[in-house]
PDB file of C-alpha atoms in Angstrom:
ATOM      1  CA  MET A   1     -58.443  52.871  23.144  1.00 60.00           C
ATOM      2  CA  ARG A   2     -59.940  55.790  21.305  1.00 59.00           C
ATOM      3  CA  ASN A   3     -59.528  59.247  22.782  1.00 66.00           C
ATOM      4  CA  LYS A   4     -62.988  60.404  21.810  1.00 72.00           C
ATOM      5  CA  LEU A   5     -66.316  58.673  21.217  1.00 68.00           C
ATOM      6  CA  VAL A   6     -69.520  59.847  19.595  1.00 72.00           C
ATOM      7  CA  GLY A   7     -72.695  60.418  21.594  1.00 80.00           C
ATOM      8  CA  CYS A   8     -74.782  57.707  19.943  1.00 89.00           C
ATOM      9  CA  PRO A   9     -74.116  54.238  21.457  1.00 90.00           C
ATOM     10  CA  VAL A  10     -74.946  52.458  18.182  1.00 89.00           C
ATOM     11  CA  GLU A  11     -72.454  54.636  16.324  1.00 89.00           C
ATOM     12  CA  THR A  12     -69.864  53.966  19.043  1.00 87.00           C
ATOM     13  CA  THR A  13     -70.294  50.217  18.470  1.00 90.00           C
ATOM     14  CA  LEU A  14     -69.990  50.720  14.725  1.00 89.00           C
ATOM     15  CA  LEU A  15     -66.764  52.693  15.196  1.00 86.00           C
ATOM     16  CA  LEU A  16     -65.231  49.614  16.830  1.00 89.00           C
ATOM     17  CA  ILE A  17     -66.628  46.880  14.571  1.00 91.00           C
ATOM     18  CA  ASN A  18     -67.332  48.855  11.410  1.00 89.00           C
ATOM     19  CA  ASP A  19     -66.053  46.380   8.899  1.00 88.00           C
ATOM     20  CA  ARG A  20     -66.872  42.962   7.525  1.00 90.00           C
ATOM     21  CA  TRP A  21     -63.407  41.699   8.422  1.00 95.00           C
ATOM     22  CA  LYS A  22     -63.601  42.868  12.034  1.00 96.00           C
ATOM     23  CA  ILE A  23     -66.889  41.031  12.504  1.00 95.00           C
ATOM     24  CA  LEU A  24     -65.373  37.863  11.041  1.00 96.00           C
ATOM     25  CA  ILE A  25     -62.253  38.223  13.221  1.00 97.00           C
ATOM     26  CA  LEU A  26     -64.523  38.488  16.266  1.00 97.00           C
ATOM     27  CA  ARG A  27     -66.504  35.462  15.127  1.00 96.00           C
ATOM     28  CA  GLU A  28     -63.345  33.378  14.843  1.00 96.00           C
ATOM     29  CA  LEU A  29     -61.789  34.550  18.109  1.00 97.00           C
ATOM     30  CA  LEU A  30     -65.001  33.814  20.031  1.00 96.00           C
ATOM     31  CA  GLY A  31     -63.953  30.189  19.505  1.00 95.00           C
ATOM     32  CA  GLY A  32     -60.654  30.795  21.295  1.00 97.00           C
ATOM     33  CA  THR A  33     -57.084  31.902  20.695  1.00 97.00           C
ATOM     34  CA  LYS A  34     -55.854  31.745  17.107  1.00 97.00           C
ATOM     35  CA  ARG A  35     -52.621  32.335  15.243  1.00 95.00           C
ATOM     36  CA  PHE A  36     -52.486  34.713  12.269  1.00 94.00           C
ATOM     37  CA  GLY A  37     -52.492  31.910   9.703  1.00 93.00           C
ATOM     38  CA  GLU A  38     -55.444  30.207  11.364  1.00 95.00           C
ATOM     39  CA  LEU A  39     -57.424  33.446  11.275  1.00 96.00           C
ATOM     40  CA  ARG A  40     -56.563  34.082   7.654  1.00 94.00           C
ATOM     41  CA  LYS A  41     -57.530  30.560   6.616  1.00 94.00           C
ATOM     42  CA  ALA A  42     -60.814  30.650   8.578  1.00 94.00           C
ATOM     43  CA  ILE A  43     -61.830  34.064   7.235  1.00 93.00           C
ATOM     44  CA  GLY A  44     -60.957  33.288   3.636  1.00 87.00           C
ATOM     45  CA  THR A  45     -60.373  36.010   1.100  1.00 89.00           C
ATOM     46  CA  VAL A  46     -58.858  38.657   3.388  1.00 92.00           C
ATOM     47  CA  SER A  47     -55.350  39.764   2.416  1.00 94.00           C
ATOM     48  CA  PRO A  48     -52.537  39.558   4.986  1.00 94.00           C
ATOM     49  CA  LYS A  49     -52.172  43.364   4.889  1.00 96.00           C
ATOM     50  CA  VAL A  50     -55.864  43.988   5.617  1.00 96.00           C
ATOM     51  CA  LEU A  51     -55.992  41.325   8.340  1.00 96.00           C
ATOM     52  CA  THR A  52     -52.902  42.786  10.028  1.00 96.00           C
ATOM     53  CA  SER A  53     -54.354  46.295   9.852  1.00 96.00           C
ATOM     54  CA  HIS A  54     -57.656  45.232  11.411  1.00 96.00           C
ATOM     55  CA  LEU A  55     -55.999  43.158  14.136  1.00 97.00           C
ATOM     56  CA  ARG A  56     -53.825  46.140  15.086  1.00 96.00           C
ATOM     57  CA  SER A  57     -56.840  48.447  15.136  1.00 94.00           C
ATOM     58  CA  MET A  58     -58.784  45.994  17.287  1.00 96.00           C
ATOM     59  CA  GLU A  59     -55.797  45.689  19.623  1.00 96.00           C
ATOM     60  CA  GLU A  60     -55.605  49.484  19.947  1.00 94.00           C
ATOM     61  CA  ASP A  61     -59.335  49.574  20.738  1.00 94.00           C
ATOM     62  CA  GLY A  62     -58.887  46.975  23.475  1.00 95.00           C
ATOM     63  CA  LEU A  63     -60.859  44.210  21.751  1.00 97.00           C
ATOM     64  CA  VAL A  64     -57.947  41.870  21.003  1.00 98.00           C
ATOM     65  CA  ASP A  65     -54.780  40.848  22.841  1.00 98.00           C
ATOM     66  CA  ARG A  66     -51.696  39.893  20.851  1.00 97.00           C
ATOM     67  CA  GLU A  67     -49.078  37.644  22.413  1.00 96.00           C
ATOM     68  CA  ILE A  68     -45.691  37.273  20.755  1.00 93.00           C
ATOM     69  CA  PHE A  69     -43.599  34.222  21.608  1.00 91.00           C
ATOM     70  CA  ALA A  70     -39.803  34.462  21.357  1.00 89.00           C
ATOM     71  CA  GLU A  71     -39.391  31.492  19.058  1.00 89.00           C
ATOM     72  CA  VAL A  72     -37.871  30.911  15.655  1.00 89.00           C
ATOM     73  CA  PRO A  73     -39.908  31.433  13.603  1.00 86.00           C
ATOM     74  CA  PRO A  74     -41.809  33.896  15.799  1.00 86.00           C
ATOM     75  CA  ARG A  75     -45.255  32.796  16.923  1.00 90.00           C
ATOM     76  CA  VAL A  76     -48.044  35.331  17.465  1.00 93.00           C
ATOM     77  CA  GLU A  77     -51.412  34.467  18.974  1.00 96.00           C
ATOM     78  CA  TYR A  78     -54.562  36.574  19.123  1.00 98.00           C
ATOM     79  CA  THR A  79     -57.219  36.348  21.832  1.00 98.00           C
ATOM     80  CA  LEU A  80     -60.307  38.401  22.584  1.00 98.00           C
ATOM     81  CA  THR A  81     -60.092  40.599  25.653  1.00 97.00           C
ATOM     82  CA  GLU A  82     -62.949  40.765  28.132  1.00 97.00           C
ATOM     83  CA  LEU A  83     -64.200  43.781  26.182  1.00 96.00           C
ATOM     84  CA  GLY A  84     -64.006  41.804  22.941  1.00 97.00           C
ATOM     85  CA  GLU A  85     -65.828  38.865  24.531  1.00 97.00           C
ATOM     86  CA  SER A  86     -68.568  41.269  25.609  1.00 97.00           C
ATOM     87  CA  LEU A  87     -69.497  41.648  21.905  1.00 96.00           C
ATOM     88  CA  LYS A  88     -70.700  38.025  21.768  1.00 96.00           C
ATOM     89  CA  PRO A  89     -74.384  38.980  22.270  1.00 96.00           C
ATOM     90  CA  VAL A  90     -74.063  41.472  19.407  1.00 95.00           C
ATOM     91  CA  LEU A  91     -72.701  38.779  17.078  1.00 94.00           C
ATOM     92  CA  ASP A  92     -75.320  36.303  18.289  1.00 95.00           C
ATOM     93  CA  ALA A  93     -78.046  38.838  17.475  1.00 95.00           C
ATOM     94  CA  MET A  94     -76.508  39.383  14.029  1.00 93.00           C
ATOM     95  CA  LYS A  95     -76.433  35.610  13.479  1.00 92.00           C
ATOM     96  CA  ASP A  96     -80.079  35.236  14.526  1.00 94.00           C
ATOM     97  CA  TRP A  97     -81.131  38.110  12.275  1.00 92.00           C
ATOM     98  CA  GLY A  98     -79.126  36.644   9.379  1.00 91.00           C
ATOM     99  CA  ILE A  99     -80.694  33.207   9.800  1.00 90.00           C
ATOM    100  CA  ASN A 100     -84.168  34.778   9.843  1.00 91.00           C
ATOM    101  CA  TYR A 101     -83.371  36.808   6.738  1.00 89.00           C
ATOM    102  CA  GLN A 102     -81.952  33.781   4.907  1.00 87.00           C
ATOM    103  CA  GLU A 103     -85.053  31.739   5.725  1.00 87.00           C
ATOM    104  CA  LYS A 104     -87.391  34.450   4.411  1.00 87.00           C
ATOM    105  CA  SER A 105     -85.286  35.466   1.428  1.00 82.00           C
ATOM    106  CA  THR A 106     -86.036  34.298  -2.071  1.00 78.00           C
ATOM    107  CA  VAL A 107     -82.337  34.680  -2.918  1.00 78.00           C
ATOM    108  CA  GLU A 108     -80.357  31.446  -2.839  1.00 77.00           C
ATOM    109  CA  VAL A 109     -77.708  31.218  -0.097  1.00 71.00           C
ATOM    110  CA  ASP A 110     -74.496  30.135  -1.853  1.00 71.00           C
ATOM    111  CA  HIS A 111     -72.390  29.399   1.227  1.00 64.00           C
ATOM    112  CA  PRO A 112     -72.899  27.483   4.455  1.00 57.00           C
ATOM    113  CA  LYS A 113     -74.444  29.272   7.407  1.00 48.00           C
ATOM    114  CA  VAL A 114     -71.878  29.948  10.136  1.00 52.00           C
ATOM    115  CA  ASP A 115     -72.569  29.931  13.871  1.00 53.00           C
ATOM    116  CA  ALA A 116     -71.254  33.017  15.702  1.00 49.00           C
ATOM    117  CA  VAL A 117     -70.723  30.961  18.842  1.00 51.00           C
ATOM    118  CA  GLN A 118     -68.960  28.032  17.188  1.00 52.00           C
ATOM    119  CA  PRO A 119     -66.751  29.295  14.331  1.00 48.00           C
ATOM    120  CA  ASN A 120     -66.786  27.328  11.109  1.00 47.00           C
ATOM    121  CA  SER A 121     -69.587  24.991  12.213  1.00 45.00           C
ATOM    122  CA  HIS A 122     -72.442  24.559   9.806  1.00 38.00           C
ATOM    123  CA  SER A 123     -75.996  25.059  11.008  1.00 39.00           C
TER     124      SER A 123
END
């Protein structure tokens, strides 16, 4: 967890989920526990280094739990904590806003819409 937070609650939220990749990690983990490779495949173009960095940061902030299994090869699974799960309404609101924007936009949407509640499902 961070030692110090800012006074503005919106800025505090942004400090914890301030990146495209963190939002997508949250979206995927809302669907349940995932291994590193599953996360990387579901998210797409994120590099292993960036994904690892963000997962570690999210673990330090108390959003994600990492479980390491003593197997060969080692198996690592990531799960949202209760605090991480509490961000679901935030992601749902972002999804709803995004759908509304896409419907009103004159710009063509070049990828499928993704449901924040059900990762990788198409609306």
